[in-house]
Coordinates of C-alpha atoms and ligand atoms in Angstrom, one line a residue:
M1 CA 0.0 0.0 0.0
P2 CA 1.6 3.3 -1.0
K3 CA 2.9 5.4 1.8
T4 CA 1.0 8.4 0.5
G5 CA -1.1 9.4 3.4
T6 CA -0.3 10.8 6.8
S7 CA -1.7 7.7 8.4
T8 CA 0.6 5.3 6.5
A9 CA 3.7 7.5 6.2
P10 CA 6.6 7.0 8.5
A11 CA 7.0 9.7 11.1
A12 CA 8.1 12.3 8.5
P13 CA 17.8 25.0 -32.9
K14 CA 20.2 22.4 -33.1
R15 CA 20.0 18.8 -34.0
N16 CA 16.9 17.5 -32.4
S17 CA 16.0 20.8 -30.9
T18 CA 12.7 22.6 -31.4
K19 CA 13.4 25.6 -33.6
S20 CA 13.7 28.9 -31.8
P21 CA 10.4 30.2 -30.6
P22 CA 9.0 33.3 -32.3
S23 CA 10.0 35.6 -29.4
A24 CA 13.7 34.6 -29.8
A25 CA 15.8 36.9 -31.9
A26 CA 15.9 34.6 -35.0
P27 CA 16.9 36.4 -38.2
A28 CA 14.1 36.7 -40.8
Q29 CA 14.5 34.1 -43.5
A30 CA 12.2 35.5 -46.2
G31 CA 13.5 34.4 -49.6
S32 CA 16.0 31.9 -48.1
A33 CA 16.6 28.9 -50.4
L34 CA 18.8 25.9 -50.7
E35 CA 20.6 25.4 -54.0
I36 CA 20.9 21.7 -54.7
K37 CA 22.9 20.3 -57.6
D38 CA 21.9 16.8 -58.7
T39 CA 25.1 15.2 -59.9
R40 CA 23.0 12.5 -61.6
T41 CA 21.5 15.0 -64.0
S42 CA 23.7 18.0 -63.5
K43 CA 20.5 20.0 -62.9
T44 CA 20.3 22.6 -60.2
Y45 CA 17.2 23.1 -58.0
S46 CA 16.2 25.8 -55.6
V47 CA 14.4 24.6 -52.5
S48 CA 12.9 27.2 -50.2
V49 CA 14.0 27.3 -46.6
A50 CA 11.7 28.6 -43.9
E51 CA 11.9 28.3 -40.1
G52 CA 15.1 26.4 -40.5
A53 CA 13.5 23.6 -42.6
I54 CA 12.9 22.6 -46.1
R55 CA 9.6 21.1 -47.2
A56 CA 10.4 17.5 -47.9
V57 CA 7.7 17.4 -50.7
E58 CA 9.8 20.0 -52.6
L59 CA 12.4 17.3 -53.1
K60 CA 10.0 15.4 -55.3
K61 CA 10.8 17.8 -58.1
I62 CA 14.4 16.4 -58.1
K63 CA 14.1 13.6 -60.6
T64 CA 16.2 11.6 -63.1
A65 CA 15.0 11.0 -66.7
D66 CA 13.7 7.5 -65.6
P67 CA 9.9 7.6 -66.1
D68 CA 9.5 5.5 -63.0
D69 CA 11.3 7.9 -60.8
S70 CA 8.7 9.6 -58.6
G71 CA 11.2 12.1 -57.3
L72 CA 13.7 12.4 -54.4
M73 CA 12.7 11.3 -50.9
S74 CA 14.4 11.9 -47.6
Y75 CA 15.2 8.7 -45.7
D76 CA 14.9 9.3 -41.9
P77 CA 14.2 6.1 -39.9
A78 CA 13.2 7.1 -36.3
F79 CA 12.7 10.8 -37.4
L80 CA 16.2 11.8 -36.4
N81 CA 16.0 15.0 -38.4
T82 CA 12.4 15.4 -39.6
A83 CA 9.9 17.8 -38.2
S84 CA 6.4 16.3 -38.5
C85 CA 4.5 19.4 -37.4
R86 CA 4.6 23.1 -36.5
S87 CA 3.7 23.3 -32.8
A88 CA 3.2 26.1 -30.3
I89 CA 3.0 23.9 -27.2
T90 CA 6.5 22.9 -26.0
Y91 CA 9.9 24.3 -26.6
I92 CA 13.1 22.2 -26.0
D93 CA 16.7 23.1 -26.5
G94 CA 18.4 19.8 -25.9
D95 CA 21.9 21.2 -25.9
K96 CA 21.2 23.9 -23.3
G97 CA 18.8 21.8 -21.2
I98 CA 15.8 24.1 -21.7
L99 CA 12.2 23.0 -21.5
R100 CA 9.3 25.4 -21.7
Y101 CA 5.5 24.9 -21.9
R102 CA 3.9 27.7 -24.0
G103 CA 7.0 29.8 -23.2
Y104 CA 7.0 29.2 -19.4
P105 CA 10.2 27.6 -18.0
I106 CA 9.6 24.2 -16.5
E107 CA 11.4 25.2 -13.4
Q108 CA 8.9 28.0 -12.7
L109 CA 5.9 25.9 -13.4
A110 CA 7.2 23.0 -11.2
E111 CA 7.8 25.5 -8.4
N112 CA 4.6 27.5 -8.5
A113 CA 1.8 26.0 -10.7
T114 CA -0.7 23.2 -10.1
F115 CA -1.0 20.3 -12.5
L116 CA -4.5 21.3 -13.7
E117 CA -3.2 24.9 -14.3
V118 CA -0.5 23.4 -16.5
A119 CA -3.1 21.1 -18.2
W120 CA -5.1 24.2 -19.1
L121 CA -2.0 26.1 -20.2
L122 CA -0.9 23.3 -22.5
R123 CA -4.3 23.2 -24.3
H124 CA -5.2 26.8 -24.4
G125 CA -1.8 28.5 -24.7
E126 CA -2.3 30.9 -21.8
L127 CA -2.6 30.4 -18.0
P128 CA -6.2 30.3 -16.8
N129 CA -7.6 33.2 -14.9
Q130 CA -9.4 32.4 -11.6
Q131 CA -12.8 31.9 -13.1
E132 CA -11.5 29.7 -15.9
Y133 CA -9.5 27.7 -13.4
D134 CA -12.3 27.2 -11.0
Q135 CA -14.6 26.0 -13.8
F136 CA -12.0 23.7 -15.2
V137 CA -11.3 22.1 -11.7
H138 CA -15.0 21.8 -11.2
D139 CA -15.6 20.1 -14.5
I140 CA -12.7 17.6 -14.0
T141 CA -13.8 16.9 -10.5
F142 CA -17.3 16.0 -11.6
H143 CA -16.2 13.6 -14.3
T144 CA -13.9 11.5 -12.1
Y145 CA -16.4 8.6 -11.8
V146 CA -16.3 5.9 -14.4
H147 CA -19.3 3.8 -15.7
E148 CA -19.8 0.8 -13.4
N149 CA -19.2 -1.5 -16.4
M150 CA -15.7 -0.2 -16.5
R151 CA -15.2 -1.8 -13.1
K152 CA -16.4 -5.2 -14.5
F153 CA -14.0 -4.7 -17.4
L154 CA -11.1 -4.2 -15.0
E155 CA -12.2 -7.1 -12.9
G156 CA -11.9 -9.3 -15.9
F157 CA -8.1 -9.0 -15.9
R158 CA -5.9 -11.6 -14.1
Y159 CA -4.5 -10.8 -10.7
D160 CA -1.0 -10.3 -12.2
A161 CA -2.0 -8.1 -15.2
H162 CA 0.5 -5.2 -15.8
P163 CA -1.3 -2.0 -14.8
M164 CA -0.1 -0.3 -18.1
A165 CA -1.9 -3.1 -20.1
M166 CA -5.0 -2.4 -18.0
L167 CA -4.8 1.3 -18.4
N168 CA -4.1 1.1 -22.1
S169 CA -7.1 -1.1 -22.9
S170 CA -9.4 0.7 -20.5
I171 CA -8.7 4.1 -22.0
A172 CA -9.3 2.6 -25.5
G173 CA -12.5 1.0 -24.0
L174 CA -13.8 4.5 -23.1
A175 CA -14.5 5.0 -26.8
A176 CA -17.2 2.4 -26.5
F177 CA -18.8 4.3 -23.6
Y178 CA -18.8 7.7 -25.3
P179 CA -19.6 7.1 -29.0
S180 CA -20.4 10.7 -29.6
A181 CA -16.6 11.4 -29.0
R182 CA -16.2 10.5 -32.6
N183 CA -17.5 13.9 -33.6
I184 CA -14.0 15.3 -33.2
F185 CA -14.7 18.5 -35.2
D186 CA -17.4 19.5 -32.7
E187 CA -15.7 21.7 -30.1
T188 CA -18.2 20.7 -27.4
E189 CA -17.5 17.0 -28.0
R190 CA -13.8 17.6 -28.0
N191 CA -14.0 19.6 -24.8
I192 CA -16.0 16.9 -22.9
S193 CA -13.7 14.1 -24.2
I194 CA -10.6 16.0 -22.9
I195 CA -12.3 16.7 -19.5
R196 CA -13.2 13.0 -19.3
L197 CA -9.7 11.8 -20.1
L198 CA -8.1 14.1 -17.6
A199 CA -10.7 13.2 -15.0
K200 CA -11.0 9.4 -15.4
T201 CA -7.4 8.4 -16.1
P202 CA -6.5 8.6 -12.3
T203 CA -9.6 6.7 -11.4
I204 CA -8.8 3.9 -13.9
A205 CA -5.2 3.9 -12.8
A206 CA -6.1 3.6 -9.2
F207 CA -8.7 0.9 -9.9
S208 CA -5.9 -1.1 -11.8
Y209 CA -3.7 -0.8 -8.7
R210 CA -6.5 -2.0 -6.4
H211 CA -7.3 -4.9 -8.7
V212 CA -3.8 -6.2 -8.8
K213 CA -3.6 -5.9 -5.0
G214 CA -6.9 -7.6 -4.5
L215 CA -8.3 -4.6 -2.7
P216 CA -11.8 -3.2 -3.0
F217 CA -12.0 -0.3 -5.5
V218 CA -12.2 3.1 -3.8
Y219 CA -14.5 5.6 -5.5
P220 CA -13.4 9.2 -6.1
D221 CA -13.8 11.5 -3.2
N222 CA -14.7 14.8 -4.9
R223 CA -14.1 16.9 -1.8
L224 CA -10.3 16.3 -2.5
P225 CA -8.1 18.1 -5.0
Y226 CA -6.9 16.1 -8.1
V227 CA -3.7 14.6 -6.8
E228 CA -5.0 13.9 -3.3
N229 CA -8.1 12.3 -4.8
F230 CA -6.0 10.0 -6.8
L231 CA -3.9 9.1 -3.7
S232 CA -7.1 8.5 -1.8
M233 CA -8.4 6.0 -4.5
V234 CA -5.0 4.2 -4.4
A235 CA -4.4 4.1 -0.6
R236 CA -7.5 4.7 1.3
M237 CA -8.7 1.8 3.5
S238 CA -11.3 2.4 6.2
E239 CA -10.8 6.1 6.9
S240 CA -13.8 8.2 6.2
K241 CA -11.6 10.8 4.5
Y242 CA -8.2 10.1 3.3
E243 CA -5.5 12.6 4.2
A244 CA -2.5 12.5 1.9
N245 CA 1.0 13.3 3.2
P246 CA 1.5 16.9 1.9
V247 CA 5.1 16.2 0.9
F248 CA 4.1 13.2 -1.1
A249 CA 1.1 14.9 -2.7
R250 CA 3.1 17.9 -3.8
A251 CA 6.0 15.7 -5.0
L252 CA 3.5 13.7 -7.2
E253 CA 2.0 17.0 -8.5
I254 CA 5.4 18.2 -9.5
L255 CA 6.2 14.9 -11.2
F256 CA 2.9 15.2 -13.1
I257 CA 3.9 18.7 -14.2
L258 CA 7.3 17.6 -15.3
H259 CA 5.8 14.8 -17.4
A260 CA 2.9 16.9 -18.8
D261 CA 4.4 17.4 -22.3
H262 CA 7.6 16.8 -24.1
E263 CA 6.9 17.8 -27.7
Q264 CA 7.2 15.1 -30.4
N265 CA 8.3 12.1 -28.3
C266 CA 7.5 8.6 -29.2
S267 CA 4.1 8.4 -27.4
T268 CA 3.0 11.9 -28.6
N269 CA 3.9 11.0 -32.1
A270 CA 1.8 7.9 -31.7
V271 CA -1.2 9.9 -30.5
R272 CA -0.8 12.3 -33.4
A273 CA -0.3 9.6 -36.0
V274 CA -3.3 7.5 -34.8
G275 CA -5.4 10.7 -34.3
S276 CA -4.6 11.8 -37.9
S277 CA -6.9 9.0 -39.1
H278 CA -9.7 11.1 -37.3
V279 CA -10.4 8.4 -34.9
D280 CA -11.9 9.4 -31.5
P281 CA -9.6 10.8 -28.8
F282 CA -9.8 7.8 -26.5
S283 CA -8.5 5.5 -29.2
A284 CA -5.8 8.0 -30.2
V285 CA -4.6 8.5 -26.6
S286 CA -4.6 4.8 -25.9
A287 CA -1.9 4.5 -28.7
G288 CA 0.1 7.0 -26.6
V289 CA -0.3 4.8 -23.5
A290 CA 0.9 1.8 -25.5
A291 CA 4.0 3.7 -26.7
L292 CA 4.8 4.9 -23.2
F293 CA 4.7 1.3 -21.9
G294 CA 7.9 0.5 -23.8
P295 CA 11.2 0.3 -21.9
L296 CA 12.9 2.8 -24.1
H297 CA 10.3 5.4 -23.3
G298 CA 8.1 5.7 -20.1
G299 CA 8.9 2.1 -19.1
A300 CA 12.4 3.2 -18.4
N301 CA 11.6 4.4 -14.8
E302 CA 10.5 0.8 -14.0
Q303 CA 13.7 -0.6 -15.6
V304 CA 15.9 1.8 -13.5
L305 CA 14.6 0.2 -10.4
R306 CA 15.0 -3.3 -11.8
M307 CA 18.6 -2.5 -12.8
I308 CA 19.3 -1.1 -9.3
N309 CA 17.9 -4.2 -7.7
E310 CA 20.1 -6.4 -9.9
I311 CA 23.2 -4.3 -9.0
G312 CA 22.3 -5.0 -5.3
S313 CA 25.0 -3.0 -3.6
V314 CA 27.2 0.1 -4.1
K315 CA 30.3 -2.0 -4.3
N316 CA 29.0 -3.7 -7.5
V317 CA 28.5 -0.4 -9.3
P318 CA 31.9 -0.1 -11.0
A319 CA 31.6 -3.7 -12.4
F320 CA 28.1 -2.9 -13.7
I321 CA 29.3 0.2 -15.4
E322 CA 32.1 -1.8 -17.1
S323 CA 29.5 -4.4 -18.3
V324 CA 27.4 -1.6 -19.8
K325 CA 30.4 -0.1 -21.6
S326 CA 31.4 -3.5 -23.0
G327 CA 27.9 -4.0 -24.3
Q328 CA 27.4 -7.1 -22.0
G329 CA 25.2 -5.5 -19.4
G330 CA 22.6 -3.7 -21.5
R331 CA 22.1 0.0 -21.2
L332 CA 22.4 2.2 -18.2
M333 CA 18.6 2.8 -17.8
G334 CA 17.6 6.3 -17.0
F335 CA 20.6 7.7 -18.9
G336 CA 20.6 9.2 -22.4
H337 CA 18.0 11.0 -24.4
R338 CA 17.2 11.6 -28.0
V339 CA 16.9 15.3 -27.5
Y340 CA 18.8 16.3 -24.3
K341 CA 22.5 16.2 -24.9
S342 CA 23.1 17.8 -21.6
Y343 CA 21.5 17.3 -18.2
D344 CA 17.7 16.8 -18.6
P345 CA 16.2 19.9 -16.8
R346 CA 13.5 17.7 -15.4
A347 CA 16.1 15.3 -13.9
K348 CA 17.6 18.3 -11.9
I349 CA 14.2 19.1 -10.4
V350 CA 13.5 15.4 -9.7
K351 CA 16.8 15.0 -7.9
R352 CA 15.9 17.9 -5.6
L353 CA 12.5 16.4 -5.1
A354 CA 14.0 13.1 -4.2
D355 CA 16.0 14.8 -1.4
E356 CA 12.7 16.2 0.0
V357 CA 10.9 12.9 -0.1
F358 CA 13.9 11.0 1.3
K359 CA 13.9 13.4 4.3
V360 CA 10.5 12.0 5.0
V361 CA 11.1 8.3 4.4
G362 CA 14.9 8.1 5.0
V363 CA 17.7 7.3 2.6
D364 CA 17.8 3.7 1.5
K365 CA 20.5 1.7 -0.2
D366 CA 18.9 2.0 -3.7
L367 CA 19.3 5.8 -3.6
E368 CA 23.0 5.2 -2.7
I369 CA 23.4 2.9 -5.7
A370 CA 21.7 5.5 -7.9
L371 CA 24.0 8.3 -6.7
E372 CA 27.1 6.1 -7.2
L373 CA 25.9 5.1 -10.7
E374 CA 25.4 8.8 -11.6
R375 CA 28.8 9.8 -10.0
I376 CA 30.8 7.2 -12.0
A377 CA 28.9 7.7 -15.2
L378 CA 29.3 11.5 -15.2
S379 CA 33.0 11.1 -14.9
D380 CA 33.4 8.3 -17.4
D381 CA 34.5 9.1 -21.0
Y382 CA 32.1 6.5 -22.4
F383 CA 29.1 8.4 -21.2
T384 CA 30.4 12.0 -21.4
S385 CA 31.7 11.6 -25.0
R386 CA 28.2 10.3 -26.0
K387 CA 26.5 13.0 -24.0
L388 CA 24.6 10.5 -21.9
Y389 CA 23.2 12.2 -18.8
P390 CA 20.5 11.2 -16.4
N391 CA 17.1 11.7 -17.8
V392 CA 13.8 12.3 -16.0
D393 CA 13.3 8.6 -15.4
F394 CA 16.5 8.1 -13.4
Y395 CA 15.2 9.4 -10.1
T396 CA 11.4 9.3 -10.5
G397 CA 11.3 5.5 -9.9
L398 CA 13.2 6.0 -6.6
I399 CA 10.6 8.6 -5.5
Y400 CA 7.7 6.4 -6.5
R401 CA 9.2 3.5 -4.7
S402 CA 9.8 5.5 -1.6
M403 CA 6.1 6.2 -1.6
A404 CA 5.7 2.4 -1.8
F405 CA 4.2 2.3 -5.3
P406 CA 5.0 -1.0 -6.9
T407 CA 7.5 -0.9 -9.7
D408 CA 5.2 -1.9 -12.5
F409 CA 2.9 1.1 -11.5
F410 CA 5.6 3.7 -12.2
T411 CA 4.7 4.1 -15.9
V412 CA 1.1 4.5 -15.0
L413 CA 2.0 7.5 -13.0
F414 CA 3.9 8.9 -16.0
A415 CA 0.8 8.3 -18.1
I416 CA -1.4 10.3 -15.8
G417 CA 1.1 13.2 -16.0
R418 CA 1.5 13.0 -19.8
M419 CA -2.3 13.0 -20.5
P420 CA -2.7 16.9 -20.9
G421 CA 0.3 16.9 -23.3
W422 CA -1.2 14.1 -25.5
L423 CA -4.6 15.9 -25.5
A424 CA -3.2 19.3 -26.4
Q425 CA -1.0 17.8 -29.1
W426 CA -4.0 15.8 -30.5
E427 CA -6.2 18.9 -30.7
E428 CA -3.4 21.0 -32.2
M429 CA -2.9 18.3 -34.9
L430 CA -6.6 18.2 -35.6
L431 CA -7.0 21.9 -36.0
D432 CA -3.8 22.3 -38.1
K433 CA -5.0 22.8 -41.7
E434 CA -1.7 21.4 -43.0
Q435 CA -2.1 18.0 -41.4
K436 CA -3.3 15.0 -43.2
I437 CA -3.4 11.3 -42.3
A438 CA 0.1 10.4 -41.3
R439 CA 1.5 8.1 -43.9
P440 CA 5.3 7.9 -44.3
R441 CA 7.0 6.7 -47.5
Q442 CA 9.3 3.7 -47.7
I443 CA 12.3 2.5 -49.7
Y444 CA 11.3 -0.9 -51.0
I445 CA 14.1 -3.4 -50.5
G446 CA 12.2 -6.7 -51.1
P447 CA 12.3 -9.1 -54.0
P448 CA 11.2 -7.8 -57.5
E449 CA 8.1 -9.3 -59.2
R450 CA 8.2 -13.1 -59.2
P451 CA 5.6 -15.8 -60.3
Y452 CA 3.7 -17.6 -57.6
R453 CA 4.8 -21.3 -57.2
S454 CA 3.2 -23.0 -54.2
K455 CA 5.6 -24.8 -51.8
L456 CA 2.7 -26.7 -50.2
K457 CA 2.2 -30.4 -51.0
A458 CA -0.1 -30.8 -54.0
K459 CA -3.6 -31.8 -52.9
Ligands
ACO501 N1 23.5 3.3 -21.7 C1 24.7 3.0 -22.4 N2 24.9 3.4 -23.6 C2 23.9 4.2 -24.2 C3 22.8 4.6 -23.5 C4 22.6 4.1 -22.2 N3 21.5 4.4 -21.5 N4 22.0 5.3 -24.3 C5 22.7 5.5 -25.5 N5 23.9 4.8 -25.4 C6 24.9 4.7 -26.4 C7 24.5 3.8 -27.6 O1 25.0 2.5 -27.4 C8 25.3 4.5 -28.7 O2 26.6 4.1 -28.6 P1 27.5 3.9 -30.0 O3 27.5 5.3 -30.6 O4 28.8 3.5 -29.5 O5 26.8 2.9 -30.7 C9 25.1 6.0 -28.4 O6 25.0 6.0 -27.0 C10 23.9 6.6 -29.0 O7 22.8 5.9 -28.7 P2 21.4 5.8 -29.5 O8 20.7 4.6 -29.3 O9 21.8 6.1 -31.0 O10 20.7 7.1 -29.0 P3 19.1 7.4 -29.2 O11 19.0 8.9 -29.2 O12 18.6 6.7 -30.3 O13 18.5 6.8 -27.9 C11 17.5 6.5 -25.8 C12 17.9 7.5 -26.8 C13 16.5 5.5 -26.3 C14 16.7 7.3 -24.7 C15 18.7 5.8 -25.2 O14 19.6 6.8 -24.7 C16 18.4 4.7 -24.2 O15 18.1 3.6 -24.5 N6 18.4 5.1 -22.8 C17 18.1 4.2 -21.8 C18 16.5 4.1 -21.7 C19 15.9 5.3 -21.1 O16 16.4 5.8 -20.0 N7 14.9 5.8 -21.7 C20 14.1 6.9 -21.2 C21 14.2 8.1 -22.1 S1 13.4 9.5 -21.4 C22 11.8 9.2 -21.7 O17 11.4 8.6 -22.6 C23 10.9 9.8 -20.8

């Protein structure tokens, strides 16, 4: 049972960067163009450059005389250098370790804002005024309950079901409960779907936890704020009103804020790609939950703890680091990031947060192992030369564990935090006139045409 309550707590614009935001002093690029000489044909082409990018479709005009040549493509597996959208939501400078939501530095939001304020900001582009905020909190609070059949759905899972699998399928299942959500170009429908997803995800997450633990489901207590309400559904037993430990509640709220958006990461890209087929938002967002489940993405926080358990003791850290470097020991989980090539700004905040939480629960040997891993890795050429620094997942698992959340629940907590980002990005994609159904090209490398000759025994 998570130690989240007072009752259960112990006594106490470069590679992979978003292009500069409009406010930054970027030189005007009107009329900029790229001259490309095709050495196959000796022809020269002019391809316009705007906002630091060329339009990949412009490359199609670069062709050979071959009538089957449909024009030049760019080949970019894993989108290492391809912008899939223009977005006004999140700005990252991976080299400088900068993360901003709608222009606001993550450090200031984590310090001062509430999670629901950030959720509003991500979607609407501005911070809510008091009236907007009160209405938003009210709407979310009054949609926290789920249909009783959702309970039965969750009860159908085995006792050892991974809570991410339960969350993923339950969120997809909400589409069956709210068929009118398919009217995605109706603003009222979009609005209620977004409210429902923000409101019901913590309830479904908590129900998944209680199911795995074999505990009775606890219904939302709508007298409580968002995070405390979630903790109540997770940890409440016979108390008439659950009182969360304020240090844990604020720590979780900050973690939700830190996870709320991260521009075009794997799960957000999944939400946008699936949403681009104009499916309902529950189905689109469940694709994001599925992507987040993977160990290279949100599943990394779970893997960090498993790795620390395997290491077992501080004295084993140097040998473990050597095994990572030699390729025998897998990756140092919680290290490295596609975008951040310096310290992940979220990891800095999480490390400070860990100190506060550990003041309440006491330092344990796992934190000591983590600190030693970080110390050695940050002074080792293998990691520094590859710009591998701790990412947000390195310390989050330790915080969750110290609150007594089970390891396989960590990614669920990440998913609750990421929900506002997925939804803001989904809506931005829908309203973007330039977007169409996402459909990448390919370079075919299979066999040429060949006649069918069955290899089965003749009948
Ligand atoms: N441990 C050891 N070596 C690593 C690590 C790591 N964690 N990450 C990257 N490397 C090495 C690679 O082996 C490669 O070395 P090489 O050039 O000698 O072949 C080099 O660094 C570059 O690695 P890539 O895989 O090309 O980097 P990419 O940008 O594709 O991967 C990723 C980013 C997936 C996050 C990677 O760093 C990783 O697997 N980290 C561990 C998992 C993790 O913590 N994921 C959470 C990411 S944050 C999030 O999703 C919220």
